[in-house]
């Protein structure tokens, strides 16, 4: 038997390549001893032939296909004018470079070559997989679907955690049984989407934050996607994900190749926190450029919910002065700055400063911001055009559409056809001019509508548009390597591992309502670390929900993320200003720990409380936040148990001020809580702390530092 073994620090992945066909995974779990006999593991996973089934046993391999008699949803769908729809690939060879494999297969009858890339990241244990399909025939091959990865899930994984949501409600979680049939998610929005984040987790019964065997999978792709979890009629389970292709979107001519997006998979034997840690670690080490972690992430001011389209230089400067006085470090000028942009119905495409609002261009504002010691950021939405714009007047034919169908507008805008070189060149020239003329450190790159009937020369162009968008961002980054980019799409509509290869942070949601944000950020934290999650203190009354919340709650909610403010700083009470300034100082003091430590979600009653925090790698320091979401049913429901602290370390426990009055009033010995007292780690882990938080929308920040008794 032939096996290929990939080892990480904590995990091992073994492929059996001895058959003639597509290899399969014989083991993927915690790190095996070097001496482990792989043949014995193979024997231990006997696959029978069933009385009413095929005469040959069937194992779920890396890329299940029709030609093996597979009865589930295959990894490849396509045909050549009705033929060659059932493939049977033969294993040719494997090219190995360290922990990266390139498995080559051929179907000589269908004249198709298949290449499966499979890489195990040794540090984090994250497995990356993708697929290439090459047409070797002179007859075109009509590709309908090609999985990036198919992952066999063991039958003990009987539960699924999946995502749903919408605008201002991204990353909502749903826990369901993993039962017969298919749980299918398809995203046709042409961006990663608010509705269907392309990720899911399968796990053993009752899995929780700190227990259970889990398989977590994500598709790194900012376009249409399909992912599904299937219990196949014989009981095998699989998860697949790949790009969702429109009919006729990919037709491979001779020697043309389709390459799927990358799928990322992680495993854990210790629950969701452990799984998240692998993904966070992978993003920090393998996706984000190193330089992101050498400097602190600047506290941002963003103008959007402060002034919207009402740009007045005097007021914008006053806001800059207020932001700097409060200790903020970056000033982002959001929508409303460019030629004739007075509302959301006009001007997208005309990327030069509005001459009435900015008669001398942006320099007076940027220079002022810089003179206050802050860097400057600018909002753009390059892929879009309003029908009321210079660009559209000149080039009405530059949009994605099908001529005989209506041009559907959304937020009064159309999508530019980035498959056209002249469109990309025009956008590049405009962005390059802005970045070359002004001292811009940061771009907030927005995308405020979905793609509908996205056609280039009448053919579906979702895939090409996504690739062209990446190309445009890449070209800008090459020319301006020091400019950081934020990915935003009406909030969190374009967040995935592929866009993160070219952006430094994402805007998680257009909802700054802290109640809503608590839920959004919790879902988001399953795959993404907090420091790349943009989170701002918005106005007291949320403009997306109408809910009113106080400064402390808003600040606590943004505190662990890439922190910022997005409201009129000129209209604050004295108390609010004081609390905000204290929170900005606290954030700066703790951000190194927050942005490098291990992020932990606490296993609390989620109807009542949300708890999360960060523990340093040596476990000598930690900071946790616990938020009360509802009015507690009982006074005694107040225990907060912590996790991932060291049981053998004695910690100095301290509640950070300022604290909500409603909590402080009900806290016996409050001065001791503020000064700090010592507790063994095992008390915090086994019994926790007891803090009564009677009001919803209030919270506590608790510091733990290794105590050094004299
Ligand atoms: C989108 C973004 C917001 C803001 C507006 C500006 O909705 O998500 O943060 O930038 O556009 O129009």
XYZ file of C-alpha atoms and ligand atoms in Angstrom:
722
model
C 0.000 0.000 0.000
C 1.173 3.538 -0.691
C 0.545 6.260 1.810
C 1.442 9.903 1.885
C 1.699 11.389 5.293
C 1.624 15.113 6.062
C 2.466 16.163 9.589
C 1.798 19.359 11.404
C 2.782 20.284 14.936
C -0.482 18.930 16.247
C -2.067 16.969 13.435
C -1.436 14.342 10.799
C -3.122 13.857 7.434
C -2.684 10.563 5.612
C -3.655 9.803 2.039
C -3.907 6.385 0.521
C -2.624 6.573 -3.045
C -2.380 2.880 -3.733
C -5.555 2.507 -5.800
C -5.870 3.323 -9.474
C -8.276 6.138 -8.848
C -8.656 9.246 -6.768
C -6.809 8.958 -3.440
C -8.672 9.096 -0.188
C -7.865 10.217 3.292
C -7.243 7.353 5.692
C -6.514 9.517 8.670
C -6.881 13.151 9.637
C -6.587 13.751 13.323
C -4.178 14.538 16.116
C -0.458 14.054 15.448
C 0.487 10.395 14.991
C 3.686 8.915 16.359
C 6.317 8.610 13.667
C 6.205 4.870 14.256
C 2.434 4.565 13.656
C 1.730 1.795 11.157
C -0.441 3.401 8.513
C -1.465 0.038 7.127
C -3.088 -0.785 10.469
C -5.031 2.432 10.435
C -6.227 1.521 6.973
C -7.334 -1.917 8.201
C -9.164 -0.362 11.130
C -11.400 1.536 8.724
C -12.864 -1.454 6.934
C -15.421 -0.569 4.271
C -17.891 -3.417 3.619
C -19.905 -4.159 0.520
C -23.579 -3.869 1.276
C -26.126 -6.564 0.426
C -28.165 -4.246 -1.775
C -25.258 -2.138 -2.976
C -22.508 -2.333 -5.539
C -20.261 -5.379 -5.542
C -17.154 -3.245 -4.921
C -16.826 -1.285 -1.669
C -17.010 2.476 -2.004
C -14.932 4.892 0.020
C -15.493 8.624 0.010
C -12.379 9.946 -1.656
C -10.963 13.444 -2.161
C -13.140 14.103 -5.207
C -16.166 11.771 -5.484
C -17.254 11.192 -9.083
C -19.998 9.496 -11.059
C -17.746 6.846 -12.580
C -17.188 5.043 -9.260
C -20.907 4.527 -8.792
C -20.974 7.249 -6.146
C -24.574 7.916 -5.136
C -24.068 11.265 -3.457
C -23.561 14.670 -5.044
C -20.395 14.408 -7.145
C -17.522 16.846 -7.014
C -17.619 17.337 -10.777
C -20.588 18.151 -12.978
C -20.119 18.851 -16.647
C -20.258 17.294 -20.076
C -19.174 17.548 -23.656
C -22.420 18.031 -25.585
C -24.110 15.430 -23.407
C -21.195 13.000 -23.291
C -18.332 12.497 -20.849
C -20.561 13.470 -17.945
C -19.434 10.463 -15.881
C -15.699 10.554 -15.243
C -13.397 7.920 -13.802
C -10.034 9.486 -13.117
C -6.888 7.403 -12.935
C -4.135 8.290 -10.547
C -0.978 9.319 -12.416
C 1.481 10.714 -9.927
C 2.037 13.054 -7.067
C 4.479 15.934 -6.797
C 5.458 16.659 -3.229
C 7.177 19.746 -1.927
C 7.429 19.701 1.862
C 3.837 19.611 3.076
C 2.307 20.483 -0.316
C 0.982 17.847 -2.644
C -0.055 18.081 -6.246
C -2.004 14.937 -7.110
C -2.320 14.389 -10.855
C -5.081 12.311 -12.402
C -6.317 11.616 -15.877
C -9.520 10.365 -17.456
C -8.291 9.213 -20.892
C -11.808 8.557 -22.182
C -13.235 11.914 -21.108
C -9.958 13.593 -22.089
C -9.806 15.497 -18.832
C -6.907 16.064 -16.488
C -7.518 16.693 -12.815
C -5.018 18.189 -10.383
C -5.764 18.237 -6.695
C -3.679 20.612 -4.585
C -3.480 19.621 -0.976
C -1.349 21.440 1.603
C -1.135 21.011 5.351
C 0.178 24.060 7.139
C 2.536 22.591 9.734
C 2.152 25.393 12.294
C -1.595 25.719 12.418
C -2.820 22.400 11.048
C -5.025 24.136 8.477
C -5.469 22.089 5.329
C -5.746 24.010 2.043
C -7.257 22.330 -0.959
C -8.205 23.299 -4.463
C -8.839 21.677 -7.815
C -7.706 22.266 -11.381
C -9.547 20.764 -14.331
C -7.967 20.787 -17.796
C -9.710 19.903 -21.030
C -7.431 17.812 -23.250
C -9.905 17.404 -26.080
C -10.508 19.686 -29.033
C -14.226 19.444 -28.194
C -15.215 22.020 -25.570
C -16.138 20.800 -22.095
C -19.102 22.503 -20.438
C -18.282 22.740 -16.767
C -21.192 23.085 -14.369
C -19.530 22.560 -11.009
C -16.092 21.618 -9.789
C -15.617 21.272 -6.040
C -12.652 22.979 -4.448
C -12.695 20.174 -1.912
C -14.859 17.299 -0.817
C -14.254 16.314 2.770
C -15.395 13.018 4.211
C -16.905 13.583 7.643
C -16.970 10.711 10.156
C -20.390 9.399 11.107
C -19.975 10.485 14.729
C -20.381 14.081 13.545
C -24.115 14.389 13.847
C -24.511 18.146 14.212
C -23.880 21.133 11.990
C -23.182 24.766 12.720
C -23.950 26.932 9.706
C -24.275 30.608 8.869
C -27.144 32.701 7.617
C -27.976 36.387 7.899
C -28.416 39.554 5.932
C -27.475 43.215 5.823
C -26.787 44.430 9.406
C -27.156 40.824 10.513
C -24.083 39.024 9.227
C -22.676 35.761 10.631
C -25.854 34.540 12.328
C -25.398 30.974 13.529
C -27.724 28.024 13.213
C -27.235 24.688 14.923
C -29.033 21.757 13.280
C -28.778 17.972 13.222
C -26.661 16.607 10.361
C -29.395 14.365 8.937
C -30.232 12.497 5.744
C -30.257 14.452 2.537
C -28.481 17.666 1.716
C -28.191 20.941 3.559
C -27.288 23.236 0.711
C -26.224 26.874 0.671
C -25.930 28.739 -2.593
C -24.813 32.303 -2.902
C -25.717 34.175 -6.085
C -24.903 37.698 -4.971
C -21.577 37.914 -6.802
C -19.762 38.716 -3.552
C -19.026 36.637 -0.473
C -22.443 37.779 0.781
C -24.117 38.825 4.005
C -26.516 35.949 3.732
C -24.373 32.864 3.237
C -20.898 33.116 4.675
C -19.109 30.228 2.914
C -18.166 28.215 5.946
C -19.628 25.481 8.114
C -18.697 23.237 11.008
C -19.654 19.614 11.585
C -19.185 18.063 14.981
C -19.868 15.330 17.483
C -23.113 15.431 19.475
C -23.379 18.384 21.844
C -20.099 19.987 20.794
C -19.465 23.244 22.577
C -16.880 25.968 22.937
C -14.484 23.692 24.788
C -15.489 20.160 23.877
C -16.285 17.997 20.890
C -14.661 16.725 17.713
C -15.033 19.200 14.903
C -14.413 19.738 11.209
C -14.557 23.364 10.075
C -14.429 24.333 6.417
C -14.341 27.657 4.605
C -14.223 28.611 0.935
C -11.858 31.513 0.269
C -13.795 33.175 -2.520
C -15.417 36.587 -2.947
C -17.941 35.515 -5.565
C -20.769 33.024 -5.955
C -20.438 29.870 -3.931
C -22.051 26.551 -3.207
C -21.514 24.564 -0.080
C -23.360 21.604 1.257
C -23.353 18.938 3.904
C -24.743 15.622 2.770
C -25.631 12.340 4.352
C -25.405 9.984 1.406
C -27.974 7.155 1.187
C -25.458 4.608 2.500
C -24.831 6.801 5.546
C -21.467 8.321 4.581
C -21.188 12.040 5.191
C -19.468 14.671 3.165
C -19.061 18.424 3.041
C -18.244 20.016 -0.288
C -17.635 23.529 -1.331
C -16.822 25.224 -4.566
C -17.767 28.055 -6.830
C -21.370 28.323 -7.995
C -21.192 28.657 -11.763
C -23.959 30.127 -13.877
C -25.110 28.073 -16.880
C -22.519 28.296 -19.629
C -20.185 30.324 -17.458
C -17.193 28.038 -17.890
C -16.689 26.296 -21.212
C -13.197 24.845 -21.416
C -11.649 24.733 -24.879
C -8.632 22.597 -25.681
C -5.975 22.863 -22.940
C -7.950 25.468 -21.035
C -7.961 25.096 -17.297
C -10.466 25.891 -14.573
C -8.973 26.509 -11.139
C -11.286 26.450 -8.164
C -10.934 28.782 -5.196
C -9.024 27.473 -2.182
C -10.958 25.650 0.504
C -9.557 25.802 4.049
C -10.277 23.093 6.574
C -9.415 22.648 10.216
C -10.095 19.983 12.817
C -10.303 19.974 16.550
C -10.813 17.434 19.279
C -11.417 20.150 21.853
C -14.333 22.278 20.704
C -14.967 25.529 18.892
C -12.397 27.682 20.677
C -9.651 25.331 19.636
C -10.895 25.233 16.035
C -11.125 29.037 15.894
C -7.622 29.300 17.253
C -6.288 27.303 14.282
C -8.065 29.575 11.794
C -7.025 32.750 13.648
C -3.453 31.576 13.847
C -3.475 30.733 10.148
C -4.773 34.195 9.217
C -2.222 35.900 11.445
C 0.728 33.875 10.191
C -0.141 32.895 6.646
C -2.621 35.400 5.251
C -1.889 38.788 6.761
C 1.387 40.405 5.756
C 3.890 40.408 8.652
C 3.989 44.180 8.735
C 0.397 44.252 9.987
C 1.582 42.789 13.258
C 4.705 44.839 13.745
C 2.783 48.066 14.292
C -0.241 48.684 16.494
C -3.552 48.988 14.772
C -4.477 52.668 14.882
C -7.663 53.746 16.629
C -9.821 55.080 13.804
C -12.269 57.877 13.404
C -14.690 57.407 10.501
C -16.821 60.272 9.187
C -19.807 58.279 7.913
C -22.247 58.291 10.828
C -20.889 61.666 11.925
C -21.683 63.693 8.786
C -22.914 61.299 6.043
C -22.841 63.262 2.745
C -22.766 66.636 4.437
C -19.088 67.454 4.026
C -18.104 70.823 5.375
C -14.375 71.414 5.648
C -14.651 73.432 8.840
C -16.702 70.751 10.559
C -14.500 67.950 9.239
C -11.462 69.719 10.657
C -13.213 70.231 13.984
C -13.968 66.513 14.052
C -10.313 65.776 13.303
C -9.208 67.991 16.169
C -11.698 66.303 18.499
C -10.578 62.843 17.371
C -6.907 63.677 17.921
C -7.628 65.197 21.336
C -9.329 61.960 22.335
C -6.267 59.972 21.277
C -7.428 58.638 17.919
C -4.755 57.848 15.370
C -6.400 57.596 11.965
C -9.056 59.699 10.295
C -11.106 58.070 7.556
C -13.080 60.299 5.218
C -16.046 58.190 4.190
C -18.540 58.578 1.355
C -19.476 62.092 0.156
C -16.103 63.619 -0.772
C -16.025 63.209 -4.559
C -17.346 65.105 -7.571
C -21.043 66.042 -7.081
C -21.633 63.310 -4.521
C -24.448 64.887 -2.556
C -26.430 61.708 -1.919
C -26.436 58.008 -2.753
C -28.059 58.584 -6.158
C -25.124 60.129 -8.007
C -21.438 60.379 -8.791
C -20.010 56.879 -8.222
C -17.314 56.558 -10.859
C -16.155 60.185 -10.652
C -13.272 59.709 -8.268
C -11.928 63.208 -7.864
C -12.636 65.699 -5.048
C -15.832 67.713 -5.275
C -14.796 71.236 -6.168
C -17.468 72.923 -4.043
C -16.835 70.944 -0.887
C -13.074 70.791 -1.451
C -12.099 73.800 -3.619
C -8.403 73.116 -3.016
C -8.727 69.358 -3.224
C -8.265 67.076 -0.236
C -4.852 68.451 0.731
C -6.092 71.035 3.261
C -7.968 68.361 5.197
C -5.259 65.701 4.883
C -2.496 68.108 5.867
C -4.503 69.173 8.870
C -5.195 65.567 9.887
C -1.500 64.727 9.485
C -0.476 67.802 11.456
C -2.554 66.428 14.335
C -0.478 63.265 14.212
C -3.146 61.114 12.563
C -2.896 59.171 9.324
C -5.572 59.621 6.689
C -7.910 57.122 5.056
C -10.366 57.486 2.184
C -13.584 55.680 1.200
C -13.978 54.440 -2.375
C -16.357 52.127 -4.192
C -14.494 51.529 -7.450
C -16.536 48.725 -8.978
C -19.684 50.834 -9.169
C -21.232 53.611 -11.214
C -24.343 55.724 -10.752
C -26.333 56.456 -13.906
C -26.048 60.086 -12.806
C -22.295 60.504 -13.221
C -19.728 61.738 -15.704
C -18.463 58.203 -16.110
C -21.846 56.791 -17.069
C -22.581 59.699 -19.399
C -19.388 58.925 -21.266
C -19.510 55.128 -21.091
C -23.040 53.794 -20.621
C -21.835 50.545 -22.178
C -19.307 49.842 -19.427
C -21.704 48.035 -17.100
C -22.373 44.351 -16.572
C -25.702 43.581 -18.209
C -27.623 41.601 -20.764
C -28.801 44.071 -23.427
C -32.358 42.771 -23.827
C -32.987 42.533 -20.071
C -33.655 45.486 -17.776
C -30.674 47.024 -15.999
C -31.645 46.474 -12.396
C -30.261 49.168 -10.164
C -29.538 48.742 -6.464
C -28.716 51.689 -4.222
C -29.169 53.622 -7.486
C -26.092 52.031 -8.985
C -24.846 49.613 -11.607
C -21.794 47.376 -11.577
C -18.923 48.196 -13.911
C -17.732 45.413 -16.169
C -14.229 44.811 -14.819
C -13.662 42.138 -17.446
C -13.040 45.039 -19.847
C -9.460 46.181 -19.716
C -10.385 49.790 -20.437
C -12.616 49.806 -17.329
C -9.867 48.439 -15.118
C -7.390 50.896 -16.631
C -9.723 53.816 -15.998
C -10.273 52.810 -12.373
C -6.609 52.167 -11.843
C -5.703 55.584 -13.251
C -8.190 57.366 -10.975
C -7.184 55.495 -7.828
C -3.496 55.756 -8.635
C -3.830 59.509 -9.087
C -5.512 59.879 -5.695
C -2.931 57.711 -3.946
C -0.023 59.428 -5.701
C -1.331 62.949 -5.093
C -2.330 62.643 -1.465
C -0.855 61.188 1.674
C -3.390 58.378 1.981
C -2.538 55.514 4.333
C -5.772 53.569 4.107
C -8.567 52.855 1.636
C -11.982 51.673 2.715
C -12.933 49.694 -0.414
C -16.695 49.324 -0.513
C -19.106 47.373 -2.721
C -22.664 48.355 -2.038
C -24.720 46.169 -4.299
C -25.018 42.604 -5.431
C -24.429 41.394 -8.962
C -27.551 40.574 -10.971
C -27.403 39.145 -14.466
C -23.701 39.858 -14.529
C -22.837 39.357 -18.162
C -19.875 40.274 -20.324
C -20.734 39.967 -24.023
C -23.976 38.374 -22.844
C -22.154 35.496 -21.165
C -22.211 35.038 -17.402
C -19.236 36.804 -15.884
C -19.419 36.290 -12.112
C -16.173 34.343 -12.066
C -14.319 36.715 -14.367
C -15.612 39.758 -12.528
C -14.351 38.369 -9.220
C -10.952 37.582 -10.725
C -10.778 41.002 -12.373
C -11.608 42.664 -9.071
C -8.738 40.785 -7.392
C -6.474 41.854 -10.242
C -7.444 45.504 -9.822
C -6.772 45.422 -6.079
C -3.479 43.601 -6.668
C -2.325 46.208 -9.170
C -3.149 49.011 -6.758
C -1.312 47.238 -3.967
C 1.746 46.673 -6.107
C 1.900 50.343 -6.975
C 1.132 51.495 -3.413
C 2.372 48.769 -1.094
C 2.099 50.893 2.032
C -1.573 51.687 1.642
C -3.732 49.487 3.844
C -7.093 48.389 2.510
C -10.299 47.565 4.308
C -12.786 45.248 2.626
C -16.365 46.438 3.018
C -19.545 45.544 1.139
C -22.469 47.325 2.804
C -20.805 46.060 5.961
C -19.734 42.422 6.018
C -20.685 41.328 2.495
C -17.148 40.551 1.322
C -15.232 38.782 4.065
C -13.305 35.637 3.209
C -9.752 34.293 3.214
C -9.104 35.234 -0.422
C -9.950 38.920 -0.087
C -7.937 38.947 3.127
C -4.837 38.078 1.091
C -5.069 41.637 -0.222
C -6.699 43.620 2.615
C -5.698 44.378 6.175
C -9.093 44.471 7.851
C -12.807 44.154 7.164
C -15.835 46.145 8.091
C -17.921 43.497 9.852
C -21.316 45.124 9.548
C -23.201 48.328 8.910
C -24.824 47.740 12.275
C -23.124 49.638 15.066
C -25.954 48.671 17.412
C -23.925 46.942 20.146
C -26.575 44.289 20.873
C -26.580 43.264 17.232
C -22.818 43.588 16.983
C -22.317 41.220 19.916
C -24.040 38.472 17.920
C -22.383 39.382 14.625
C -18.904 39.483 16.123
C -19.468 36.202 17.931
C -20.320 34.389 14.679
C -17.522 36.146 12.862
C -14.994 35.137 15.535
C -15.393 31.472 14.644
C -13.151 31.999 11.621
C -11.642 35.493 12.012
C -9.444 37.002 14.730
C -10.665 40.196 16.404
C -7.942 42.573 15.262
C -8.934 42.416 11.597
C -12.582 42.952 12.489
C -13.388 46.642 12.171
C -15.732 47.720 14.976
C -16.733 51.270 15.821
C -18.581 53.135 18.497
C -21.564 54.557 16.631
C -24.084 57.176 17.753
C -26.134 56.453 20.896
C -29.192 55.803 18.738
C -28.317 53.208 16.139
C -29.367 54.374 12.688
C -30.008 50.810 11.571
C -32.148 49.657 14.500
C -33.286 52.763 16.375
C -32.041 51.177 19.605
C -30.342 53.445 22.119
C -27.328 52.300 24.104
C -24.828 54.037 26.302
C -21.197 54.890 25.629
C -19.754 52.185 27.871
C -21.653 49.369 26.216
C -20.769 50.642 22.751
C -17.121 51.002 23.715
C -16.963 47.557 25.314
C -18.436 46.026 22.162
C -15.842 47.565 19.855
C -12.994 47.198 22.343
C -11.523 43.840 21.316
C -11.682 44.504 17.587
C -9.916 47.024 15.365
C -11.329 49.846 17.431
C -12.784 53.102 16.191
C -15.463 55.775 16.472
C -18.078 56.751 13.962
C -20.345 59.459 15.324
C -20.396 63.203 15.815
C -17.656 63.739 18.375
C -18.686 67.371 18.673
C -21.962 66.428 20.358
C -21.064 64.495 23.473
C -21.847 65.059 27.117
C -18.929 65.671 29.432
C -19.389 62.205 30.894
C -19.454 60.552 27.478
C -16.303 62.353 26.425
C -14.562 61.275 29.596
C -15.667 57.656 29.211
C -14.637 57.596 25.562
C -11.224 59.007 26.283
C -10.734 56.455 29.089
C -11.718 53.622 26.778
C -9.379 54.787 24.034
C -6.507 54.842 26.539
C -7.490 51.420 27.850
C -7.629 50.051 24.335
C -4.179 51.371 23.534
C -2.845 49.889 26.741
C -4.309 46.444 26.066
C -4.243 46.255 22.263
C -0.966 44.379 22.040
C -2.387 41.629 24.209
C -5.764 41.704 22.465
C -4.300 41.626 18.987
C -1.792 38.866 19.579
C -3.314 36.672 22.277
C -5.531 33.688 21.932
C -9.166 34.664 21.481
C -11.613 32.754 23.644
C -15.396 32.691 23.679
C -16.790 31.844 27.110
C -19.377 29.095 27.399
C -22.156 31.129 29.034
C -25.929 30.994 28.698
C -26.083 32.739 25.325
C -29.610 34.031 25.910
C -28.359 35.894 28.935
C -24.736 36.787 28.430
C -21.975 37.014 25.901
C -18.438 36.546 27.127
C -15.145 36.576 25.323
C -11.559 37.528 25.885
C -7.945 37.071 25.098
C -5.271 35.050 26.880
C -1.564 35.629 26.274
C 0.406 32.700 24.907
C 2.190 32.127 28.229
C -1.175 32.415 30.038
C 0.227 35.049 32.362
C -2.126 37.792 31.233
C -5.707 37.841 30.057
C -8.510 40.268 29.485
C -12.150 39.213 29.315
C -15.376 41.023 28.581
C -18.782 39.861 29.725
C -21.921 41.546 28.441
C -25.395 41.156 29.881
C -27.806 40.757 26.966
C -31.100 40.304 28.798
C -32.693 41.070 32.144
C -31.553 38.178 34.321
C -34.346 35.856 35.408
C -32.767 35.217 38.778
C -30.444 37.155 40.998
C -28.316 34.072 41.499
C -27.632 33.687 37.759
C -24.390 35.550 37.940
C -21.495 33.112 37.761
C -18.913 33.622 35.028
C -16.605 30.669 34.509
C -13.435 31.308 32.546
C -11.400 29.019 30.361
C -7.883 28.682 28.942
C -6.276 30.206 32.047
C -3.531 28.280 33.827
C -4.931 26.388 36.844
C -1.543 26.547 38.553
C -1.049 30.276 38.226
C -2.317 32.745 40.783
C -3.897 35.706 39.057
C -4.505 39.216 40.223
C -8.140 39.793 39.262
C -9.256 43.335 38.570
C -12.416 44.980 37.213
C -11.581 47.831 34.882
C -13.113 51.241 35.352
C -15.209 53.022 34.202
C -17.950 50.570 35.054
C -21.717 50.804 34.606
C -23.409 52.265 37.688
C -25.991 49.501 37.751
C -23.209 46.934 38.212
C -21.069 48.956 40.559
C -23.998 49.609 42.888
C -24.701 45.891 43.284
C -21.068 44.907 43.826
C -20.016 44.270 47.406
C -16.361 45.157 48.191
C -16.180 47.172 45.014
C -12.893 48.817 45.911
C -11.283 45.406 46.229
C -12.533 44.593 42.738
C -11.029 47.781 41.382
C -7.732 47.422 43.273
C -7.509 43.720 42.516
C -7.305 40.537 44.539
C -5.505 37.247 44.030
C -7.164 34.006 42.986
C -5.737 30.670 41.863
C -6.389 29.962 38.191
C -8.237 26.795 39.125
C -10.847 28.789 41.061
C -11.491 30.907 37.980
C -11.717 27.791 35.824
C -13.783 25.635 38.157
C -16.020 28.111 39.925
C -15.528 31.429 38.220
C -16.448 34.880 39.446
C -19.802 36.028 40.625
C -20.866 39.392 39.254
C -24.486 40.498 39.171
C -25.355 42.555 36.111
C -29.001 43.531 36.444
C -29.357 45.641 33.297
C -29.165 44.455 29.724
C -26.659 46.360 27.627
C -24.102 46.584 30.389
C -20.828 44.758 30.759
C -17.557 44.322 32.559
C -13.937 44.128 31.481
C -11.884 41.922 33.753
C -8.107 41.757 33.797
C -6.091 38.748 34.965
C -2.370 39.134 35.474
C -0.035 36.588 37.009
C 0.438 37.693 40.554
C 3.915 37.775 42.030
C 3.374 37.538 45.773
C 6.278 39.008 47.722
C -21.716 51.323 2.999
C -20.698 51.076 4.081
C -20.837 52.140 5.143
C -20.608 53.499 4.501
C -21.586 53.689 3.370
C -21.288 54.953 2.595
O -23.001 51.136 3.455
O -20.851 49.796 4.620
O -19.907 51.931 6.178
O -19.282 53.577 4.046
O -21.553 52.621 2.444
O -22.141 55.132 1.546
